[in-house]
Amino acid sequence: MARILIAGCGDVGTALGRNLSTAGHDVWGLKRRPLDLPAGIQPLAADLTDPTTLAALPAALDYIVYSAAAAGFGEEAYQSAYVAGVRHLLDALRQAGQQPKRLLFTSSTSVYAQNQGEWVDEDSPAEASGFSGRCIRQGEQLLWDSGWPAVAVRFGGIYGPGRTRMIDSVRDGTATRSAGPPLYTNRIHRDDCARVLEHLLFLPEPAPLYLAVDDDPAPLNDVLSWLAGQLGVPEPALTDGSPAKPGTGTREVAARMRASKRCRNARLRASGFSFRYPSYRDGYAALLCQEH
Ligand SMILES: NC(=O)c1ccc[n+]([C@@H]2O[C@H](COP(=O)([O-])OP(=O)(O)OC[C@H]3O[C@@H](n4cnc5c(N)ncnc54)[C@H](OP(=O)(O)O)[C@@H]3O)[C@@H](O)[C@H]2O)c1
């Protein structure tokens, strides 16, 4: 059985940790406040931005999953979470003489600049010019350059238990549909994120990069209308083409919301992975069921 460190053990990391511990592996969850980790994940209180706290990692780790997230949407937070934190963890592993078999990095489809509904895959240019895409690309590169086998996993928008912002906005009538060209969105259920990571940890000879999104890169309007039907509420109002509910007023968030692209998951599927929730319809239906 393997010894596995999940660095930045939040929502996805905890779901992964549970699966790995159930399968019999030794799992450590590293975060600043690890008190909420469930039994089966051994808590490790450390701050990835503070190298002194990383001096006592568990010995002889076989696998590392880096899944820390930025605390907010700002350059400093992204730099800390996706660049400095990665660098410090790699340094700590080297200084301790560790020889992990494989490192995984939870990346994001926000590294792509494509925004005209194009299909993108692992071979497409990933040249988003905003700080978020740049920092995440740097984190990927640090892992690939580490000298250890490393796999970056670019997730689409993650939804799942407790991550029901879209359902809530349709239910409370604040969601809007855009009258402009289709805004393609890509997503993946939290439980499939954990299953993808587990699959790629143990896959013989993985590629260095996978896109991890479900089979259904759907126009946002379709998702909103489908949800309205499921909830039995009126379809969200049509607006003149501005993005639906950007959330904050910052320019970059609005631009991100307009980043229409269709992510192809063929490489992941060809590796033998099968989705529990291949479409938003499956995943959201399960979430709505759990509400009752
Ligand atoms: N949200 C999305 O739709 C989306 C899309 C694509 C990719 N991703 C990526 O997927 C990954 C997993 O996301 P998630 O939803 O599981 O995130 P999450 O629930 O926010 O978990 C991130 C964890 O990182 C820990 N963390 C943050 N800064 C840290 C630090 N300096 N030192 C140690 N731990 C730190 C946090 O715990 P403490 O605060 O206790 O330290 C938190 O538990 C992230 O890398 C995220 O960027 C997310």
XYZ file of C-alpha atoms and ligand atoms in Angstrom:
340
model
C 0.000 0.000 0.000
C 1.242 3.497 -0.840
C 2.139 6.507 1.319
C 0.383 9.543 -0.133
C 0.541 13.249 0.761
C -2.286 15.559 -0.321
C -0.896 19.103 -0.088
C -3.762 21.592 0.141
C -6.314 19.031 1.280
C -9.619 20.838 0.731
C -12.834 19.730 -0.936
C -11.315 17.699 -3.787
C -8.331 16.562 -1.712
C -10.563 15.289 1.076
C -12.769 13.344 -1.345
C -9.613 11.827 -2.833
C -8.137 11.123 0.606
C -11.271 9.275 1.704
C -11.157 7.061 -1.397
C -7.455 6.340 -0.969
C -7.742 5.560 2.708
C -10.727 3.278 2.062
C -8.540 1.473 -0.486
C -6.005 0.885 2.299
C -3.353 3.529 1.573
C -1.639 5.705 4.178
C -2.874 9.234 3.519
C -1.777 12.577 4.966
C -3.742 15.789 4.406
C -1.655 18.960 4.619
C -3.349 22.301 5.193
C -3.071 25.229 7.569
C -6.140 24.257 9.588
C -6.468 20.467 9.301
C -8.907 19.936 12.176
C -11.820 19.287 9.822
C -10.214 16.325 8.053
C -12.165 13.065 8.385
C -10.825 9.917 10.019
C -8.592 8.061 7.592
C -6.719 11.205 6.511
C -3.868 11.951 8.904
C -3.811 15.702 9.573
C -0.655 17.675 8.895
C -0.783 21.340 9.942
C 1.555 23.299 7.660
C 1.585 26.401 5.484
C 2.883 25.886 1.953
C 3.955 29.529 1.839
C 6.166 29.065 4.934
C 9.026 26.602 4.283
C 9.826 26.242 7.997
C 6.507 24.460 8.506
C 7.350 21.867 5.822
C 10.442 20.479 7.555
C 8.740 17.437 9.070
C 6.891 15.799 6.169
C 6.119 12.090 6.553
C 9.102 10.017 5.386
C 9.236 7.812 2.276
C 6.259 9.310 0.458
C 5.304 7.429 -2.716
C 2.888 9.954 -4.198
C 2.167 13.662 -3.795
C -1.008 15.429 -4.923
C -0.751 19.221 -4.926
C -4.287 20.583 -4.639
C -4.013 23.869 -2.769
C -6.283 26.671 -3.990
C -5.780 30.436 -3.921
C -7.526 32.169 -1.044
C -9.062 34.771 -3.365
C -8.999 36.082 -6.916
C -5.863 38.240 -6.745
C -2.352 38.018 -8.130
C -0.658 37.657 -4.763
C -2.966 34.831 -3.687
C -2.424 32.994 -6.989
C 1.330 33.464 -6.801
C 1.341 32.028 -3.253
C -0.897 29.048 -3.965
C 0.299 27.944 -7.397
C 3.946 29.073 -7.543
C 5.545 29.746 -4.136
C 3.719 26.875 -2.431
C 4.751 24.404 -5.138
C 8.363 25.581 -5.016
C 8.509 25.265 -1.225
C 7.011 21.786 -1.223
C 9.425 20.580 -3.924
C 12.364 22.050 -1.958
C 11.168 20.338 1.230
C 10.898 16.984 -0.567
C 14.412 17.394 -2.009
C 15.929 18.454 1.302
C 14.405 15.402 2.989
C 15.882 13.148 0.287
C 12.448 11.884 -0.704
C 11.993 9.908 -3.917
C 8.304 10.056 -4.805
C 7.159 7.879 -7.707
C 4.768 10.498 -9.051
C 3.503 14.038 -8.401
C 0.065 15.284 -9.442
C -0.941 18.947 -9.770
C -4.555 20.133 -9.841
C -4.510 22.678 -12.643
C -7.324 24.470 -14.423
C -8.801 24.950 -17.883
C -8.462 28.690 -17.198
C -4.927 28.431 -18.621
C -6.465 28.595 -22.119
C -7.034 31.956 -23.775
C -9.431 30.533 -26.392
C -12.830 32.199 -26.026
C -14.722 31.763 -29.299
C -16.196 28.351 -28.547
C -13.182 26.507 -30.012
C -12.413 22.927 -29.065
C -9.247 22.685 -26.976
C -7.227 19.701 -25.842
C -3.828 18.977 -24.298
C -2.052 20.038 -27.509
C -3.789 23.406 -27.804
C -1.846 26.541 -26.886
C -2.478 27.469 -23.226
C -1.588 31.129 -23.235
C -4.116 32.920 -21.048
C -2.515 36.277 -20.365
C -4.206 37.055 -17.022
C -2.330 36.457 -13.785
C -4.463 33.431 -12.888
C -3.602 31.440 -15.998
C 0.031 32.516 -15.839
C 0.491 31.460 -12.199
C -1.180 28.095 -12.739
C 0.980 27.426 -15.823
C 4.055 28.228 -13.737
C 2.938 25.728 -11.099
C 2.533 23.022 -13.762
C 5.977 23.781 -15.140
C 7.619 23.634 -11.705
C 6.290 20.104 -11.281
C 7.308 19.003 -14.779
C 10.800 20.441 -14.174
C 11.150 18.811 -10.752
C 12.983 15.743 -12.014
C 10.225 13.477 -10.666
C 7.459 12.009 -12.847
C 4.707 14.637 -12.792
C 1.179 14.905 -14.164
C -0.866 18.107 -14.402
C -4.651 17.720 -14.450
C -6.580 20.665 -15.887
C -10.044 20.631 -14.306
C -13.035 22.531 -15.620
C -15.414 24.276 -13.215
C -15.927 22.043 -10.205
C -19.426 21.560 -8.802
C -20.806 19.165 -6.234
C -22.050 18.995 -2.665
C -21.895 22.471 -1.150
C -20.946 23.980 -4.536
C -24.408 24.762 -5.797
C -24.036 28.428 -6.779
C -25.621 27.856 -10.174
C -28.574 25.879 -8.825
C -29.136 28.545 -6.179
C -29.066 31.393 -8.702
C -31.639 29.674 -10.924
C -33.848 28.905 -7.950
C -33.739 32.447 -6.541
C -34.234 34.063 -9.971
C -30.903 35.923 -10.076
C -29.458 33.867 -12.964
C -29.743 35.375 -16.446
C -29.298 33.906 -19.926
C -27.271 35.776 -22.490
C -28.799 36.570 -25.913
C -25.366 36.561 -27.577
C -23.541 33.632 -29.180
C -23.374 30.440 -27.067
C -21.068 30.678 -24.078
C -19.614 27.183 -23.793
C -18.812 26.079 -20.263
C -16.889 23.056 -19.018
C -17.354 21.343 -15.709
C -16.741 18.265 -13.642
C -18.356 16.895 -10.505
C -16.187 16.997 -7.361
C -16.421 13.222 -6.937
C -15.202 12.667 -10.496
C -12.268 15.039 -9.769
C -11.253 12.750 -6.910
C -11.740 9.654 -9.087
C -9.652 11.173 -11.912
C -6.804 11.900 -9.506
C -6.926 8.383 -8.046
C -6.960 6.916 -11.576
C -3.963 8.999 -12.664
C -1.977 8.278 -9.493
C -1.799 4.587 -10.327
C -2.117 4.589 -14.133
C 0.945 2.916 -15.690
C 2.855 5.422 -17.832
C 0.493 8.412 -17.732
C 0.943 11.401 -20.041
C 2.273 14.580 -18.399
C -1.026 16.410 -18.961
C -4.760 15.623 -18.954
C -7.846 17.743 -19.418
C -10.430 16.645 -16.856
C -13.916 17.796 -17.817
C -17.076 15.790 -18.380
C -18.391 14.786 -21.830
C -20.692 17.746 -22.146
C -19.170 21.209 -22.743
C -22.596 22.823 -22.879
C -23.748 26.375 -23.605
C -24.407 28.108 -20.293
C -27.954 28.990 -21.400
C -28.756 25.292 -21.897
C -27.520 24.429 -18.404
C -29.558 27.243 -16.849
C -32.719 26.319 -18.759
C -32.348 22.641 -17.892
C -31.907 23.497 -14.212
C -34.977 25.728 -14.291
C -36.972 22.814 -15.703
C -35.735 20.494 -12.976
C -36.505 23.024 -10.267
C -39.913 23.927 -11.679
C -39.073 27.647 -11.778
C -39.290 30.088 -14.724
C -36.430 30.091 -17.226
C -33.826 32.729 -16.333
C -34.447 36.048 -18.078
C -32.684 36.761 -21.386
C -30.291 39.718 -21.297
C -28.457 41.552 -24.048
C -25.290 39.470 -24.149
C -23.435 40.428 -21.003
C -22.284 37.400 -19.020
C -24.662 35.778 -16.584
C -23.931 36.893 -13.038
C -20.186 37.439 -13.061
C -20.185 37.439 -9.275
C -17.790 40.346 -8.704
C -17.344 43.409 -10.831
C -13.660 42.954 -11.651
C -12.706 42.962 -15.300
C -10.785 39.711 -15.162
C -13.645 37.760 -13.590
C -16.019 39.050 -16.271
C -13.505 38.078 -18.952
C -13.157 34.626 -17.424
C -16.911 34.177 -17.484
C -16.891 34.994 -21.204
C -14.090 32.503 -21.921
C -16.167 30.299 -24.156
C -14.363 27.110 -25.173
C -15.071 23.407 -25.429
C -12.601 21.173 -23.629
C -12.036 17.705 -25.046
C -11.564 14.847 -22.565
C -10.525 12.224 -25.160
C -7.075 11.630 -23.649
C -8.517 11.001 -20.206
C -11.165 8.672 -21.600
C -8.597 6.807 -23.718
C -6.612 6.186 -20.520
C -9.515 4.065 -19.263
C -11.327 6.578 -17.064
C -15.115 6.501 -16.967
C -17.205 9.258 -15.453
C -19.778 8.716 -12.747
C -21.370 11.986 -13.929
C -20.681 12.287 -17.687
C -22.927 15.342 -18.066
C -24.142 18.212 -15.919
C -27.557 16.562 -16.160
C -26.308 13.508 -14.257
C -24.351 15.482 -11.678
C -26.932 18.163 -10.960
C -29.750 15.584 -10.882
C -27.834 13.711 -8.165
C -27.318 16.939 -6.202
C -30.999 17.868 -6.478
C -31.931 14.371 -5.307
C -29.679 14.737 -2.252
C -31.545 17.946 -1.336
C -34.717 15.916 -0.729
N -12.997 25.762 -8.180
C -12.948 25.273 -9.381
O -13.932 25.246 -10.120
C -11.619 24.763 -9.904
C -11.473 24.556 -11.260
C -10.275 24.032 -11.726
C -9.256 23.714 -10.835
N -9.409 23.943 -9.498
C -8.300 23.582 -8.598
O -8.612 22.353 -7.970
C -7.867 22.268 -6.751
C -8.750 21.751 -5.634
O -9.796 22.665 -5.423
P -10.737 22.563 -4.150
O -12.086 22.925 -4.597
O -10.522 21.275 -3.443
O -10.159 23.748 -3.258
P -10.452 24.048 -1.719
O -11.608 23.269 -1.212
O -10.465 25.526 -1.569
O -9.152 23.447 -1.014
C -7.906 24.049 -1.091
C -7.191 23.717 0.185
O -5.893 24.324 0.124
C -5.533 24.630 1.445
N -4.538 25.689 1.377
C -4.667 26.899 0.793
N -3.550 27.614 0.982
C -2.710 26.817 1.695
C -1.413 26.998 2.213
N -0.746 28.152 2.067
N -0.828 25.995 2.889
C -1.489 24.819 3.064
N -2.716 24.586 2.593
C -3.326 25.584 1.920
C -6.816 25.110 2.124
O -6.825 24.778 3.521
P -6.356 25.813 4.680
O -7.049 27.097 4.366
O -6.739 25.137 5.960
O -4.869 25.901 4.517
C -7.876 24.261 1.433
O -8.254 23.183 2.233
C -7.272 23.644 -6.509
O -5.908 23.620 -6.911
C -8.049 24.534 -7.436
O -7.309 25.638 -7.851
C -10.568 24.444 -9.015
